[in-house]
Amino acid sequence: SGLSIGHASPEAAAGGAIGLVRDGDKVLIDIPNRSINLLIDDAEMAERRAEQDKKGWKPVESRPRKVTTALKAYALLATSADKGAVRDKALLDKLVP
């Protein structure tokens, strides 16, 4: 297979670190550990969150919309970016015993 990063936008919309990435930032993509991390220190992360809050940012609320069966299946099996943005086969086991 190969590298595939998906499901990052929902994590950003929910307030995750991926929404705080700026041009020039380094992002560590760790394939063996299935993680994606923004490489900034805690102080910078807090400063960016404070700037975002000052602008009145709020997480996006769910909205009613038509979603294809394929996208529903992907959403059921994919983790958010803060958990690696990977398809998690263990989630399938929970759906189909």
PDB file of C-alpha atoms in Angstrom:
ATOM      1  CA  SER A   1       0.000   0.000   0.000  1.00  0.00           C
ATOM      2  CA  GLY A   2       1.611   3.291   0.969  1.00  0.00           C
ATOM      3  CA  LEU A   3       1.155   6.503   2.829  1.00  0.00           C
ATOM      4  CA  SER A   4      -2.437   7.689   3.010  1.00  0.00           C
ATOM      5  CA  ILE A   5      -3.498  10.524   5.277  1.00  0.00           C
ATOM      6  CA  GLY A   6      -7.182  11.145   5.421  1.00  0.00           C
ATOM      7  CA  HIS A   7      -9.733  12.436   7.861  1.00  0.00           C
ATOM      8  CA  ALA A   8      -7.542  15.409   8.859  1.00  0.00           C
ATOM      9  CA  SER A   9     -10.117  18.119   8.179  1.00  0.00           C
ATOM     10  CA  PRO A  10     -12.641  16.859  10.769  1.00  0.00           C
ATOM     11  CA  GLU A  11      -9.933  16.856  13.436  1.00  0.00           C
ATOM     12  CA  ALA A  12      -9.047  20.448  12.562  1.00  0.00           C
ATOM     13  CA  ALA A  13     -12.709  21.476  12.566  1.00  0.00           C
ATOM     14  CA  ALA A  14     -13.121  19.934  16.024  1.00  0.00           C
ATOM     15  CA  GLY A  15     -10.265  22.031  17.414  1.00  0.00           C
ATOM     16  CA  GLY A  16      -7.359  19.620  17.088  1.00  0.00           C
ATOM     17  CA  ALA A  17      -3.735  20.630  16.625  1.00  0.00           C
ATOM     18  CA  ILE A  18      -3.862  20.057  12.864  1.00  0.00           C
ATOM     19  CA  GLY A  19      -5.961  23.233  12.653  1.00  0.00           C
ATOM     20  CA  LEU A  20      -3.082  25.227  14.159  1.00  0.00           C
ATOM     21  CA  VAL A  21      -0.495  24.319  11.505  1.00  0.00           C
ATOM     22  CA  ARG A  22       1.123  27.312   9.805  1.00  0.00           C
ATOM     23  CA  ASP A  23       3.311  27.617   6.728  1.00  0.00           C
ATOM     24  CA  GLY A  24       6.824  26.475   7.572  1.00  0.00           C
ATOM     25  CA  ASP A  25       5.816  24.273  10.526  1.00  0.00           C
ATOM     26  CA  LYS A  26       7.229  20.789  10.744  1.00  0.00           C
ATOM     27  CA  VAL A  27       4.785  17.930  11.041  1.00  0.00           C
ATOM     28  CA  LEU A  28       6.027  14.468  11.995  1.00  0.00           C
ATOM     29  CA  ILE A  29       4.269  11.623  10.196  1.00  0.00           C
ATOM     30  CA  ASP A  30       5.183   8.411  12.034  1.00  0.00           C
ATOM     31  CA  ILE A  31       3.900   5.526   9.929  1.00  0.00           C
ATOM     32  CA  PRO A  32       4.904   2.632  12.246  1.00  0.00           C
ATOM     33  CA  ASN A  33       3.221   4.309  15.234  1.00  0.00           C
ATOM     34  CA  ARG A  34       0.296   5.612  13.173  1.00  0.00           C
ATOM     35  CA  SER A  35       0.566   9.177  14.403  1.00  0.00           C
ATOM     36  CA  ILE A  36       0.763  12.721  13.085  1.00  0.00           C
ATOM     37  CA  ASN A  37       2.247  15.402  15.344  1.00  0.00           C
ATOM     38  CA  LEU A  38       2.720  19.135  14.975  1.00  0.00           C
ATOM     39  CA  LEU A  39       6.276  19.845  16.105  1.00  0.00           C
ATOM     40  CA  ILE A  40       5.868  23.023  18.134  1.00  0.00           C
ATOM     41  CA  ASP A  41       6.386  23.475  21.866  1.00  0.00           C
ATOM     42  CA  ASP A  42       3.533  23.698  24.370  1.00  0.00           C
ATOM     43  CA  ALA A  43       3.940  27.474  24.790  1.00  0.00           C
ATOM     44  CA  GLU A  44       3.588  28.070  21.038  1.00  0.00           C
ATOM     45  CA  MET A  45       0.591  25.705  20.913  1.00  0.00           C
ATOM     46  CA  ALA A  46      -1.078  27.631  23.760  1.00  0.00           C
ATOM     47  CA  GLU A  47      -0.338  30.967  22.056  1.00  0.00           C
ATOM     48  CA  ARG A  48      -1.895  29.785  18.799  1.00  0.00           C
ATOM     49  CA  ARG A  49      -4.976  28.478  20.584  1.00  0.00           C
ATOM     50  CA  ALA A  50      -5.324  31.807  22.437  1.00  0.00           C
ATOM     51  CA  GLU A  51      -5.073  33.721  19.129  1.00  0.00           C
ATOM     52  CA  GLN A  52      -7.709  31.447  17.638  1.00  0.00           C
ATOM     53  CA  ASP A  53     -10.006  31.914  20.644  1.00  0.00           C
ATOM     54  CA  LYS A  54      -9.528  35.708  20.547  1.00  0.00           C
ATOM     55  CA  LYS A  55     -10.854  35.670  16.977  1.00  0.00           C
ATOM     56  CA  GLY A  56     -14.013  33.925  18.226  1.00  0.00           C
ATOM     57  CA  TRP A  57     -13.235  30.515  16.760  1.00  0.00           C
ATOM     58  CA  LYS A  58     -15.627  27.707  17.710  1.00  0.00           C
ATOM     59  CA  PRO A  59     -15.668  24.047  16.673  1.00  0.00           C
ATOM     60  CA  VAL A  60     -17.817  23.291  13.651  1.00  0.00           C
ATOM     61  CA  GLU A  61     -21.148  21.755  14.551  1.00  0.00           C
ATOM     62  CA  SER A  62     -22.491  18.756  12.662  1.00  0.00           C
ATOM     63  CA  ARG A  63     -24.884  19.588   9.888  1.00  0.00           C
ATOM     64  CA  PRO A  64     -27.491  17.430   8.172  1.00  0.00           C
ATOM     65  CA  ARG A  65     -26.259  16.275   4.790  1.00  0.00           C
ATOM     66  CA  LYS A  66     -26.504  13.369   2.381  1.00  0.00           C
ATOM     67  CA  VAL A  67     -23.516  11.064   2.789  1.00  0.00           C
ATOM     68  CA  THR A  68     -22.703   8.171   0.463  1.00  0.00           C
ATOM     69  CA  THR A  69     -22.503   4.637   1.799  1.00  0.00           C
ATOM     70  CA  ALA A  70     -18.798   4.532   0.924  1.00  0.00           C
ATOM     71  CA  LEU A  71     -18.087   7.654   2.977  1.00  0.00           C
ATOM     72  CA  LYS A  72     -20.146   6.295   5.883  1.00  0.00           C
ATOM     73  CA  ALA A  73     -18.067   3.093   5.812  1.00  0.00           C
ATOM     74  CA  TYR A  74     -14.817   5.085   5.736  1.00  0.00           C
ATOM     75  CA  ALA A  75     -15.975   7.301   8.617  1.00  0.00           C
ATOM     76  CA  LEU A  76     -16.810   4.234  10.710  1.00  0.00           C
ATOM     77  CA  LEU A  77     -13.325   2.779  10.219  1.00  0.00           C
ATOM     78  CA  ALA A  78     -11.104   5.868  10.245  1.00  0.00           C
ATOM     79  CA  THR A  79      -9.602   7.536  13.275  1.00  0.00           C
ATOM     80  CA  SER A  80      -9.160  11.291  13.575  1.00  0.00           C
ATOM     81  CA  ALA A  81      -5.789  12.847  12.786  1.00  0.00           C
ATOM     82  CA  ASP A  82      -4.900  13.179  16.453  1.00  0.00           C
ATOM     83  CA  LYS A  83      -5.135   9.379  16.616  1.00  0.00           C
ATOM     84  CA  GLY A  84      -3.163   8.805  13.423  1.00  0.00           C
ATOM     85  CA  ALA A  85      -5.780   9.367  10.691  1.00  0.00           C
ATOM     86  CA  VAL A  86      -5.671   5.671   9.871  1.00  0.00           C
ATOM     87  CA  ARG A  87      -8.172   2.968   9.084  1.00  0.00           C
ATOM     88  CA  ASP A  88      -8.506   0.966  12.278  1.00  0.00           C
ATOM     89  CA  LYS A  89      -9.445  -2.660  11.623  1.00  0.00           C
ATOM     90  CA  ALA A  90     -10.299  -3.066  15.325  1.00  0.00           C
ATOM     91  CA  LEU A  91     -13.272  -0.749  14.738  1.00  0.00           C
ATOM     92  CA  LEU A  92     -14.590  -3.232  12.172  1.00  0.00           C
ATOM     93  CA  ASP A  93     -14.479  -6.008  14.782  1.00  0.00           C
ATOM     94  CA  LYS A  94     -16.699  -3.871  17.024  1.00  0.00           C
ATOM     95  CA  LEU A  95     -19.241  -3.470  14.216  1.00  0.00           C
ATOM     96  CA  VAL A  96     -19.225  -7.075  12.996  1.00  0.00           C
ATOM     97  CA  PRO A  97     -18.580  -9.567  15.823  1.00  0.00           C
TER      98      PRO A  97
END
